[in-house]
Short mmCIF file of C-alpha atoms in Angstrom, two decimals:
data_model
loop_
_atom_site.label_atom_id
_atom_site.label_comp_id
_atom_site.label_asym_id
_atom_site.label_seq_id
_atom_site.Cartn_x
_atom_site.Cartn_y
_atom_site.Cartn_z
CA MET E 1 8.52 4.25 -46.96
CA GLU E 2 7.66 1.48 -45.06
CA ASN E 3 10.30 -1.08 -45.02
CA PRO E 4 9.41 -4.97 -44.64
CA ALA E 5 8.90 -6.28 -41.18
CA GLU E 6 11.33 -6.63 -39.14
CA LYS E 7 13.35 -10.08 -39.81
CA PRO E 8 14.55 -12.73 -36.96
CA ASP E 9 17.97 -12.76 -36.02
CA PRO E 10 20.07 -14.37 -39.04
CA ASN E 11 22.34 -15.98 -36.44
CA PRO E 12 19.91 -17.95 -34.24
CA SER E 13 22.09 -20.18 -31.47
CA THR E 14 21.73 -24.46 -31.76
CA PRO E 15 17.88 -24.96 -30.30
CA LYS E 16 17.46 -26.99 -27.60
CA ILE E 17 15.47 -30.35 -28.97
CA GLU E 18 12.18 -30.55 -26.87
CA SER E 19 9.38 -33.13 -27.27
CA GLU E 20 7.72 -32.04 -30.21
CA ASP E 21 6.94 -33.53 -33.31
CA GLU E 22 9.54 -32.77 -35.35
CA ARG E 23 7.22 -33.93 -38.80
CA GLU E 24 5.23 -30.92 -37.47
CA GLU E 25 8.04 -28.87 -37.82
CA LEU E 26 9.09 -29.88 -41.18
CA GLY E 27 5.89 -28.93 -42.23
CA ASP E 28 6.51 -25.74 -40.42
CA ILE E 29 9.32 -24.31 -42.87
CA ASN E 30 6.41 -23.55 -45.23
CA GLY E 31 3.80 -22.18 -43.45
CA ASP E 32 0.73 -23.36 -43.03
CA GLU E 33 0.46 -24.42 -46.35
CA GLU E 34 -0.83 -28.27 -47.08
CA GLU E 35 1.70 -31.29 -46.96
CA GLU E 36 1.36 -32.92 -50.29
CA GLU E 37 3.08 -36.32 -51.41
CA GLU E 38 4.16 -36.88 -54.68
CA TYR E 39 5.54 -39.64 -56.58
CA GLU E 40 8.74 -38.35 -58.45
CA GLU E 41 11.19 -39.83 -60.78
CA GLU E 42 14.19 -41.00 -59.81
CA ASP E 43 17.30 -39.86 -61.73
CA ASP E 44 17.46 -42.78 -63.65
CA GLY E 45 13.78 -41.72 -64.97
CA LYS E 46 11.88 -44.77 -63.38
CA PRO E 47 8.92 -44.03 -61.58
CA ARG E 48 8.70 -44.61 -57.57
CA THR E 49 6.54 -47.36 -56.67
CA ARG E 50 4.66 -47.43 -53.45
CA GLU E 51 7.25 -49.96 -52.03
CA ASP E 52 9.66 -46.94 -52.25
CA ALA E 53 7.55 -44.58 -50.68
CA ILE E 54 7.05 -46.74 -47.43
CA ALA E 55 10.76 -47.45 -47.86
CA ASP E 56 11.35 -43.76 -47.68
CA ARG E 57 8.47 -43.45 -44.78
CA ILE E 58 10.38 -46.20 -42.60
CA LYS E 59 14.01 -44.10 -42.93
CA ALA E 60 11.99 -41.16 -42.07
CA GLU E 61 10.39 -42.19 -39.37
CA SER E 62 14.11 -43.72 -37.77
CA LEU E 63 15.30 -40.25 -39.02
CA PHE E 64 12.48 -38.85 -36.76
CA ARG E 65 13.43 -41.02 -33.52
CA ARG E 66 17.37 -40.30 -33.97
CA MET E 67 16.22 -36.37 -33.74
CA ARG E 68 14.58 -36.92 -30.39
CA ALA E 69 17.36 -38.43 -28.91
CA THR E 70 20.83 -36.56 -30.28
CA PRO E 71 21.14 -33.78 -32.90
CA VAL E 72 22.06 -35.44 -36.07
CA ALA E 73 25.03 -33.64 -38.02
CA VAL E 74 24.64 -31.94 -40.71
CA ARG E 75 25.93 -30.29 -43.91
CA VAL E 76 24.47 -28.19 -46.63
CA HIS E 77 26.40 -28.84 -49.60
CA ASP E 78 24.14 -26.50 -52.17
CA VAL E 79 21.33 -23.90 -52.07
CA ILE E 80 19.23 -24.39 -55.09
CA VAL E 81 16.92 -21.81 -56.35
CA LYS E 82 14.12 -22.36 -58.78
CA GLY E 83 10.93 -20.51 -59.72
CA ASN E 84 12.90 -17.25 -60.45
CA GLU E 85 12.58 -15.66 -63.43
CA LYS E 86 13.25 -11.97 -62.85
CA THR E 87 14.74 -11.97 -59.27
CA LYS E 88 18.25 -12.40 -59.16
CA ASP E 89 19.84 -15.52 -57.47
CA HIS E 90 22.03 -13.49 -55.23
CA VAL E 91 19.38 -11.67 -54.37
CA ILE E 92 17.76 -14.69 -52.47
CA GLU E 93 20.77 -16.54 -51.69
CA ALA E 94 21.68 -13.22 -49.59
CA GLU E 95 18.22 -13.66 -47.47
CA VAL E 96 18.84 -17.49 -46.80
CA ASP E 97 22.56 -17.46 -46.26
CA VAL E 98 21.56 -18.24 -42.46
CA VAL E 99 21.08 -22.42 -43.81
CA ARG E 100 24.45 -22.56 -44.57
CA GLN E 101 26.08 -22.18 -41.22
CA ALA E 102 23.65 -24.83 -40.00
CA THR E 103 25.68 -28.11 -38.91
CA THR E 104 22.88 -30.32 -37.59
CA LEU E 105 19.79 -30.95 -39.00
CA GLN E 106 17.69 -29.40 -35.78
CA GLU E 107 19.50 -26.80 -36.67
CA LEU E 108 19.00 -25.94 -40.54
CA LEU E 109 14.89 -27.04 -39.87
CA LYS E 110 14.87 -23.62 -37.55
CA ALA E 111 17.38 -22.11 -39.90
CA SER E 112 15.12 -22.78 -42.87
CA LYS E 113 12.39 -21.46 -41.20
CA VAL E 114 14.42 -18.07 -40.55
CA ALA E 115 15.21 -18.03 -44.59
CA ASN E 116 11.34 -18.50 -45.21
CA PHE E 117 10.17 -15.65 -43.78
CA ASN E 118 13.08 -13.90 -45.04
CA LEU E 119 12.22 -14.22 -48.26
CA GLN E 120 8.53 -13.71 -47.17
CA ALA E 121 9.45 -9.94 -45.78
CA LEU E 122 10.69 -9.15 -49.31
CA ASP E 123 7.00 -8.88 -50.53
CA ILE E 124 8.03 -9.50 -53.97
CA PHE E 125 7.16 -13.62 -53.75
CA ASP E 126 3.17 -15.06 -53.79
CA SER E 127 4.70 -18.23 -52.29
CA VAL E 128 8.05 -19.31 -50.88
CA LYS E 129 8.54 -23.06 -50.73
CA ILE E 130 12.09 -24.49 -49.18
CA THR E 131 12.72 -28.73 -49.48
CA LEU E 132 15.42 -30.32 -47.58
CA ASP E 133 16.88 -33.07 -50.50
CA SER E 134 19.12 -35.70 -50.10
CA GLY E 135 23.16 -34.41 -51.06
CA PRO E 136 25.25 -36.15 -53.85
CA PRO E 137 25.78 -39.81 -53.16
CA GLU E 138 29.74 -39.64 -52.69
CA LEU E 139 29.48 -37.09 -49.92
CA PRO E 140 27.42 -38.90 -47.28
CA GLY E 141 26.24 -36.71 -44.74
CA THR E 142 25.10 -33.96 -46.37
CA THR E 143 21.82 -32.11 -47.75
CA ASN E 144 20.63 -29.50 -50.77
CA VAL E 145 18.38 -26.74 -49.81
CA VAL E 146 16.07 -26.62 -52.60
CA ILE E 147 14.40 -22.79 -52.40
CA ASP E 148 11.01 -22.95 -54.82
CA VAL E 149 9.25 -19.42 -55.13
CA VAL E 150 6.60 -18.08 -57.07
CA GLU E 151 7.25 -14.17 -58.15
CA SER E 152 4.22 -11.81 -57.69
CA LYS E 153 2.20 -11.91 -60.60
CA SER E 154 0.37 -8.23 -59.45
CA PRO E 155 4.18 -6.52 -59.37
CA ILE E 156 1.88 -2.92 -58.84
CA THR E 157 -0.17 -2.76 -55.50
CA GLY E 158 -2.00 0.40 -53.27
CA GLN E 159 -3.34 1.28 -50.30
CA ILE E 160 -5.44 3.69 -48.54
CA GLY E 161 -6.24 5.06 -44.98
CA THR E 162 -6.35 7.67 -42.23
CA PHE E 163 -3.19 7.72 -39.82
CA THR E 164 -2.83 10.02 -36.50
CA LYS E 165 0.88 10.56 -35.66
CA ALA E 166 1.73 11.63 -32.68
CA GLU E 167 2.55 15.83 -33.03
CA ALA E 168 -0.48 15.53 -35.48
CA ARG E 169 -3.28 17.31 -33.64
CA SER E 170 -5.52 15.84 -36.13
CA SER E 171 -6.30 12.77 -38.49
CA SER E 172 -4.49 12.39 -42.38
CA LEU E 173 -5.72 10.37 -45.03
CA GLU E 174 -2.71 8.88 -47.21
CA GLY E 175 -2.65 7.09 -49.85
CA SER E 176 0.67 5.45 -51.49
CA LEU E 177 1.52 3.08 -54.85
CA LYS E 178 4.11 0.48 -54.66
CA TYR E 179 5.67 -1.16 -57.86
CA LYS E 180 7.77 -4.11 -57.18
CA ASN E 181 10.99 -5.73 -58.15
CA ILE E 182 11.20 -3.45 -61.81
CA PHE E 183 14.86 -4.57 -62.10
CA GLY E 184 14.99 -8.57 -60.54
CA TYR E 185 16.89 -6.74 -57.27
CA GLY E 186 13.96 -7.21 -54.55
CA ASP E 187 13.89 -3.13 -55.03
CA ILE E 188 10.03 -1.34 -54.15
CA TRP E 189 9.32 1.75 -56.01
CA ASP E 190 6.37 3.84 -54.55
CA GLY E 191 4.84 7.29 -54.48
CA SER E 192 2.68 8.43 -51.45
CA LEU E 193 0.48 11.17 -50.74
CA ALA E 194 -0.44 12.38 -47.76
CA TYR E 195 -3.15 15.13 -46.42
CA GLY E 196 -4.40 16.26 -42.80
CA CYS E 197 -7.46 17.96 -41.65
CA ASP E 198 -4.92 20.58 -40.70
CA HIS E 199 -3.87 21.47 -44.27
CA SER E 200 -0.61 19.74 -43.44
CA ALA E 201 0.63 17.76 -46.94
CA GLU E 202 3.53 15.34 -48.37
CA VAL E 203 3.98 14.23 -51.26
CA GLY E 204 7.42 11.54 -51.67
CA LEU E 205 8.85 9.23 -54.16
CA GLY E 206 11.21 6.47 -52.63
CA MET E 207 13.26 3.52 -53.02
CA TYR E 208 13.51 0.58 -51.29
CA LEU E 209 16.69 -2.18 -52.15
CA PRO E 210 16.98 -5.02 -49.63
CA ARG E 211 21.25 -5.81 -50.55
CA PHE E 212 23.17 -2.41 -51.91
CA ARG E 213 26.20 -3.46 -53.18
CA GLY E 214 26.71 -6.81 -51.06
CA ARG E 215 25.65 -4.70 -48.00
CA PRO E 216 24.03 -7.15 -45.47
CA THR E 217 21.27 -4.13 -44.49
CA PRO E 218 18.66 -2.60 -46.59
CA PHE E 219 19.06 1.09 -48.25
CA THR E 220 16.18 3.55 -48.79
CA SER E 221 15.82 7.01 -50.11
CA ARG E 222 12.93 8.96 -50.32
CA VAL E 223 12.72 12.59 -52.05
CA TYR E 224 9.82 14.60 -50.52
CA LEU E 225 7.65 18.02 -50.26
CA SER E 226 5.94 18.60 -47.41
CA THR E 227 4.14 21.20 -45.62
CA GLN E 228 3.47 21.48 -42.03
CA ASP E 229 0.80 24.23 -41.01
CA TRP E 230 1.95 25.17 -36.85
CA LEU E 231 0.17 28.89 -37.75
CA LYS E 232 -2.84 27.78 -34.65
CA PHE E 233 -0.32 26.95 -31.93
CA SER E 234 3.24 29.14 -33.05
CA SER E 235 1.96 31.43 -35.72
CA TYR E 236 4.72 29.60 -38.54
CA LYS E 237 4.32 27.33 -41.43
CA GLU E 238 6.85 24.83 -42.32
CA ARG E 239 7.70 24.29 -45.96
CA ALA E 240 10.63 21.68 -46.90
CA LEU E 241 11.40 19.78 -49.92
CA GLY E 242 14.43 16.98 -48.89
CA LEU E 243 15.89 13.83 -49.93
CA SER E 244 16.42 11.12 -46.92
CA LEU E 245 18.84 8.46 -47.23
CA GLY E 246 18.39 5.06 -44.90
CA LEU E 247 21.95 4.08 -45.00
CA ILE E 248 21.65 1.49 -42.37
CA ALA E 249 18.97 -0.53 -40.90
CA SER E 250 19.13 -3.71 -38.45
CA LYS E 251 17.39 -5.28 -35.86
CA TYR E 252 18.89 -3.07 -33.23
CA HIS E 253 20.55 -0.25 -35.37
CA GLU E 254 19.38 2.70 -38.05
CA LEU E 255 21.38 5.30 -39.38
CA ALA E 256 20.00 8.17 -42.21
CA TYR E 257 20.83 11.16 -43.29
CA ASN E 258 18.76 13.56 -44.39
CA ILE E 259 19.36 17.05 -46.17
CA ALA E 260 16.43 19.84 -47.37
CA TRP E 261 15.76 22.86 -47.92
CA ARG E 262 13.25 24.29 -45.24
CA ASN E 263 11.11 27.41 -45.30
CA LEU E 264 9.43 28.76 -42.34
CA ILE E 265 6.86 31.88 -43.25
CA ASP E 266 4.17 33.65 -41.12
CA PRO E 267 0.98 34.26 -43.27
CA SER E 268 -0.75 35.73 -40.47
CA GLN E 269 1.69 38.37 -39.61
CA MET E 270 1.01 37.90 -36.10
CA ALA E 271 4.26 35.45 -34.88
CA SER E 272 6.07 36.21 -31.61
CA ARG E 273 9.48 37.83 -31.52
CA SER E 274 11.17 34.15 -31.00
CA ILE E 275 8.97 33.35 -34.37
CA ARG E 276 9.63 36.29 -36.27
CA ARG E 277 13.83 36.13 -35.87
CA GLN E 278 14.00 32.43 -37.20
CA LEU E 279 11.23 32.96 -40.37
CA GLY E 280 12.67 32.14 -43.70
CA HIS E 281 15.06 29.75 -45.90
CA ASN E 282 17.42 27.33 -44.05
CA LEU E 283 19.38 24.25 -44.94
CA VAL E 284 18.98 20.75 -43.06
CA SER E 285 21.94 18.61 -43.64
CA ALA E 286 22.15 15.83 -40.65
CA LEU E 287 22.94 12.45 -39.56
CA LYS E 288 20.74 10.42 -37.04
CA TYR E 289 21.56 7.52 -35.63
CA THR E 290 19.15 4.89 -33.52
CA PHE E 291 19.55 2.62 -31.03
CA LYS E 292 16.31 0.57 -30.50
CA PHE E 293 15.52 -2.44 -28.49
CA ASP E 294 12.23 -3.66 -27.90
CA GLN E 295 11.35 -7.14 -25.83
CA ARG E 296 8.10 -5.84 -24.92
CA ASN E 297 5.10 -8.49 -25.86
CA SER E 298 3.10 -5.90 -28.00
CA SER E 299 3.35 -1.95 -28.68
CA LEU E 300 -0.04 -1.43 -28.82
CA ARG E 301 -1.10 -3.33 -24.86
CA PRO E 302 2.29 -4.19 -23.01
CA THR E 303 1.85 -6.87 -20.27
CA ARG E 304 5.70 -7.95 -19.56
CA GLY E 305 8.71 -7.05 -21.45
CA TYR E 306 10.84 -3.44 -21.65
CA SER E 307 11.82 -1.70 -24.07
CA PHE E 308 15.09 0.73 -24.82
CA ILE E 309 15.34 3.57 -27.53
CA SER E 310 18.28 6.08 -27.78
CA THR E 311 18.32 8.37 -31.11
CA SER E 312 21.04 10.88 -31.67
CA GLN E 313 21.43 13.41 -34.35
CA ILE E 314 23.66 16.09 -35.34
CA GLY E 315 22.70 19.01 -37.62
CA GLY E 316 25.33 21.08 -39.78
CA LEU E 317 26.98 18.86 -42.36
CA ALA E 318 27.51 21.05 -44.70
CA PRO E 319 29.81 24.27 -45.77
CA ASP E 320 26.71 26.61 -46.78
CA SER E 321 26.19 29.24 -43.84
CA ARG E 322 22.20 28.96 -43.94
CA THR E 323 23.25 25.08 -42.64
CA LEU E 324 21.44 24.66 -39.21
CA ARG E 325 24.22 23.19 -36.62
CA PHE E 326 22.46 21.79 -33.92
CA LEU E 327 23.05 18.56 -31.49
CA ARG E 328 20.09 16.45 -30.35
CA GLN E 329 19.56 13.51 -27.82
CA GLU E 330 16.85 11.64 -27.17
CA ILE E 331 16.26 8.96 -25.04
CA ASP E 332 12.79 6.58 -23.73
CA LEU E 333 12.81 3.61 -21.34
CA ARG E 334 10.16 1.31 -21.27
CA TYR E 335 9.25 -1.42 -18.63
CA ALA E 336 6.06 -3.46 -18.46
CA VAL E 337 5.08 -6.12 -15.05
CA PRO E 338 2.55 -8.83 -15.25
CA LEU E 339 0.56 -8.65 -12.05
CA GLY E 340 -1.12 -12.10 -11.88
CA PHE E 341 -5.03 -10.79 -12.03
CA TYR E 342 -7.31 -9.96 -14.91
CA PRO E 343 -4.53 -10.19 -16.24
CA ALA E 344 -3.39 -6.84 -14.88
CA ALA E 345 -0.30 -4.79 -15.95
CA LEU E 346 1.76 -2.17 -14.74
CA ASN E 347 3.09 0.25 -17.56
CA PHE E 348 5.69 2.94 -16.55
CA GLY E 349 8.14 4.82 -18.79
CA ILE E 350 10.55 8.09 -18.42
CA ALA E 351 11.60 10.13 -21.37
CA GLY E 352 13.57 12.49 -21.86
CA GLY E 353 15.43 14.94 -24.83
CA ILE E 354 18.20 17.73 -25.07
CA THR E 355 18.99 20.02 -27.73
CA PHE E 356 21.55 22.50 -28.24
CA PRO E 357 23.09 24.75 -31.30
CA TRP E 358 26.75 24.26 -32.21
CA GLY E 359 29.34 26.55 -33.71
CA SER E 360 30.95 29.88 -32.99
CA GLY E 361 29.20 31.88 -30.47
CA TYR E 362 26.81 28.67 -29.97
CA LYS E 363 26.21 29.62 -26.35
CA SER E 364 24.38 33.13 -27.00
CA ARG E 365 22.36 31.50 -30.33
CA ALA E 366 18.78 30.51 -30.39
CA SER E 367 17.86 26.87 -31.10
CA CYS E 368 15.48 26.37 -34.30
CA VAL E 369 12.04 26.08 -33.41
CA PRO E 370 11.51 22.87 -35.37
CA GLU E 371 14.34 20.82 -33.38
CA ARG E 372 12.66 21.79 -30.59
CA PHE E 373 10.44 19.67 -28.02
CA PHE E 374 6.97 20.09 -28.03
CA LEU E 375 4.53 18.09 -25.17
CA GLY E 376 1.18 17.45 -25.37
CA GLY E 377 -1.18 15.66 -28.09
CA ASN E 378 -4.20 13.67 -28.93
CA ILE E 379 -1.62 10.24 -28.32
CA SER E 380 -1.14 8.05 -25.43
CA PRO E 381 2.17 7.75 -23.67
CA VAL E 382 1.75 3.85 -23.73
CA CYS E 383 2.42 3.84 -28.01
CA SER E 384 4.65 7.08 -28.16
CA LEU E 385 8.06 5.29 -27.77
CA GLY E 386 10.57 7.62 -29.04
CA GLY E 387 11.54 10.41 -26.87
CA PRO E 388 9.24 13.24 -24.83
CA SER E 389 6.20 14.02 -26.45
CA ALA E 390 2.82 13.09 -25.01
CA LEU E 391 0.84 13.83 -21.91
CA TRP E 392 -2.73 12.70 -21.25
CA GLY E 393 -5.08 16.16 -20.94
CA PHE E 394 -2.73 18.76 -22.47
CA LYS E 395 -3.57 19.87 -26.27
CA THR E 396 -0.76 19.99 -29.03
CA ARG E 397 2.14 22.28 -28.24
CA GLY E 398 0.01 23.01 -24.93
CA LEU E 399 2.53 23.45 -22.62
CA GLY E 400 6.33 25.05 -22.17
CA PRO E 401 7.91 28.43 -22.89
CA ASN E 402 5.58 30.76 -24.64
CA GLU E 403 5.62 34.57 -25.88
CA PRO E 404 2.69 37.37 -26.55
CA ARG E 405 1.39 37.60 -30.42
CA ARG E 406 1.56 41.05 -31.97
CA GLU E 407 -1.96 41.23 -31.94
CA VAL E 408 -5.06 39.29 -30.67
CA GLN E 409 -7.78 38.50 -33.18
CA ASP E 410 -10.74 37.08 -31.72
CA ASP E 411 -10.49 34.06 -29.98
CA GLU E 412 -14.48 33.36 -29.54
CA SER E 413 -14.16 30.10 -31.96
CA GLY E 414 -11.22 28.80 -30.67
CA ASP E 415 -9.47 29.13 -33.76
CA THR E 416 -6.58 31.26 -32.50
CA TYR E 417 -4.61 31.96 -28.96
CA GLU E 418 -2.91 34.84 -27.59
CA ARG E 419 0.26 33.30 -27.34
CA ASP E 420 2.88 31.20 -29.27
CA PHE E 421 4.33 28.02 -27.85
CA VAL E 422 8.00 28.47 -28.88
CA GLY E 423 8.83 24.96 -27.55
CA GLY E 424 11.80 24.05 -25.22
CA ASP E 425 15.52 22.43 -25.55
CA VAL E 426 15.26 20.54 -22.74
CA ALA E 427 12.09 17.96 -21.77
CA VAL E 428 11.53 15.31 -19.72
CA THR E 429 8.33 13.20 -19.34
CA ALA E 430 6.90 9.84 -17.13
CA PHE E 431 4.36 7.97 -16.69
CA ALA E 432 2.33 4.87 -15.08
CA ASP E 433 -0.02 3.09 -16.68
CA LEU E 434 -2.08 -0.09 -14.79
CA SER E 435 -4.51 -1.79 -17.56
CA PHE E 436 -6.55 -5.10 -16.41
CA ASP E 437 -9.01 -6.68 -18.10
CA PHE E 438 -13.23 -6.39 -17.74
CA PRO E 439 -15.06 -9.49 -16.07
CA LEU E 440 -17.15 -9.98 -19.16
CA LYS E 441 -15.89 -11.91 -21.99
CA TRP E 442 -17.42 -9.85 -24.20
CA PHE E 443 -15.01 -7.48 -23.80
CA ARG E 444 -12.31 -9.94 -22.96
CA ASP E 445 -12.85 -11.80 -26.08
CA ARG E 446 -12.52 -8.41 -28.15
CA GLY E 447 -9.54 -7.14 -26.57
CA ILE E 448 -11.36 -4.23 -25.04
CA HIS E 449 -9.69 -3.24 -21.40
CA GLY E 450 -9.78 -0.23 -18.52
CA HIS E 451 -6.73 1.53 -17.54
CA VAL E 452 -5.62 3.69 -15.01
CA PHE E 453 -2.83 6.54 -15.51
CA ALA E 454 -1.20 9.18 -14.17
CA CYS E 455 1.88 11.33 -15.89
CA ALA E 456 4.10 14.31 -15.38
CA GLY E 457 6.47 16.31 -17.71
CA ASN E 458 8.06 19.57 -18.43
CA MET E 459 10.19 21.36 -20.65
CA ALA E 460 12.89 24.64 -20.67
CA GLU E 461 14.91 26.44 -22.72
CA LEU E 462 18.82 26.73 -22.60
CA SER E 463 20.05 28.40 -26.05
CA GLU E 464 20.47 32.40 -25.45
CA ASN E 465 22.45 31.92 -22.91
CA LYS E 466 18.96 30.64 -20.61
CA TYR E 467 20.87 27.74 -19.38
CA ARG E 468 22.54 30.17 -16.66
CA ASN E 469 18.71 30.10 -15.08
CA PHE E 470 18.35 26.40 -15.48
CA THR E 471 18.07 24.63 -12.50
CA ALA E 472 16.92 20.80 -11.62
CA PRO E 473 14.67 22.28 -8.70
CA LYS E 474 13.25 25.05 -11.04
CA LEU E 475 12.25 22.63 -13.14
CA LEU E 476 10.12 20.11 -10.84
CA GLU E 477 8.22 23.25 -9.04
CA THR E 478 6.79 23.49 -12.82
CA PHE E 479 6.31 20.26 -13.81
CA ARG E 480 2.84 19.39 -14.88
CA SER E 481 0.92 16.66 -14.51
CA SER E 482 -2.38 14.35 -14.59
CA VAL E 483 -4.36 11.63 -13.69
CA GLY E 484 -7.76 9.64 -15.17
CA ALA E 485 -8.77 6.48 -16.19
CA GLY E 486 -10.67 5.03 -19.29
CA ILE E 487 -11.57 1.97 -21.75
CA VAL E 488 -9.20 0.79 -24.51
CA VAL E 489 -9.99 -0.64 -27.54
CA PRO E 490 -7.13 -2.02 -29.55
CA THR E 491 -7.03 -2.89 -33.32
CA SER E 492 -4.50 -4.04 -35.68
CA LEU E 493 -3.56 -0.58 -37.19
CA PHE E 494 -4.38 1.85 -33.94
CA ARG E 495 -5.46 2.04 -29.96
CA MET E 496 -8.33 3.88 -29.13
CA GLU E 497 -8.88 5.54 -25.24
CA LEU E 498 -11.88 6.90 -24.09
CA ASN E 499 -10.65 8.51 -21.06
CA TYR E 500 -11.65 10.85 -18.49
CA CYS E 501 -8.62 12.69 -17.05
CA HIS E 502 -8.09 15.73 -14.30
CA ILE E 503 -5.23 18.18 -14.37
CA LEU E 504 -3.62 17.93 -11.10
CA LYS E 505 -0.98 20.71 -12.22
CA LYS E 506 -0.53 23.00 -14.87
CA GLN E 507 1.23 26.65 -15.64
CA GLU E 508 0.01 29.78 -16.77
CA HIS E 509 -1.38 29.82 -19.97
CA ASP E 510 -0.87 25.86 -20.44
CA ARG E 511 -3.53 24.51 -22.41
CA ALA E 512 -5.48 21.45 -20.56
CA LYS E 513 -8.52 20.76 -18.91
CA SER E 514 -10.19 17.95 -16.73
CA GLY E 515 -12.74 15.84 -18.48
CA PHE E 516 -13.35 13.28 -21.46
CA PHE E 517 -11.20 12.69 -24.32
CA MET E 518 -10.64 9.95 -26.62
CA THR E 519 -7.36 9.51 -28.15
CA PHE E 520 -6.11 6.93 -31.14
CA SER E 521 -2.55 6.25 -31.18
CA THR E 522 -0.32 3.83 -33.40
CA SER E 523 2.78 2.23 -32.55
CA SER E 524 6.05 4.17 -32.85
#
């Protein structure tokens, strides 16, 4: 299940007051809603007159002048929540706690914007309005923050669409149904169903809590039943029944635990020796930590900024003898440099990963095939942030260590191959992409642009004592590489590329060829 949008930093620094109109800033607290002027009743029950409104306006003008000149000290006396018939007060107050830390009126305006965004991101309110009111008369220099929310009238929502994932060789049809705020804790429950054109499928039930027992980060859980069809490439199907728990999810850090009962089968009875040895049931019990820092201005067409992601995973956190014990580490670094014309930008990145079994006799044991690295696929390396995976011009699981199958079927249809690609224990990829606008305004207005690119990558086996034959020069000598150019059509959901790709270097049995290709990619 997808979490709500990434939230702003809950601890913003003191802003620098610029010469912008603070009155517009006050209006921006509640988004783009229209401003309304109302004559409210005062505490003594007397209606406000037009003269009272004029006097208040004069006071506000004086306050704006002070704000332009110097920070105005203020202290939040109370946070008042209105309109929440079902949602617990503490759920809302936890999302707006940033306003309590403000010490000046300028800071309070910025913090109110963040608080408004946090509440909207819960996805359980139709509208959110934050008002700054004066504090008690006996406490000068104080203010009350009044939060008025309107809870969703339709707690049930659904969506359906087609998607392309990094390791999928075809698109999938996915649908989900969500029920929001059942118990008033901002909880979101969802059921999802996905079916791919390659006969892959997944059914899942998930739950999302923005706050769990006072924790500052969301908690997620998901039960799933999935199947992946890799018969065409590696002669096995993967079926799994599992539970995933999202323990920590902050701006930069994620910690998740996954436990699944997995079964590898070979209905074709054609699997190579390495695949046959791994068929059967096993238990996956793994802890996964991700550090992600992304300062790019866009994930689909970055023109400036940089990003870094590191993923560490340890499997085997269970006493069962059938538990897979492995270590896996991936890193990915990207950098985008604007060139100042058309407006062109150079993107380049490098990614690497390594996996290895651990435990008694780990040097002679084989690593688990689903945990190995596979390169290639119908996706752009520009979008596939997360580790080594994509290479332009190479088909899904189309390069790297491979073994002959036990028998060969008629390959005229192109549906079967003579060899199984078994993946690598270490993988490295690199790419460079130069994007630029076309001179025609029609293309620029729609974000359609051109690009030229180059990429390279390779992988090797280390387990079963094969690390003894591994050397860096040998890895570089067998690097695969390609270059090309194409047209990019970015949309709000995905990035579509029509490319001509030329293979510079490939190895025997690699499935790659020069020609025109169309790719569909979503941001990772």
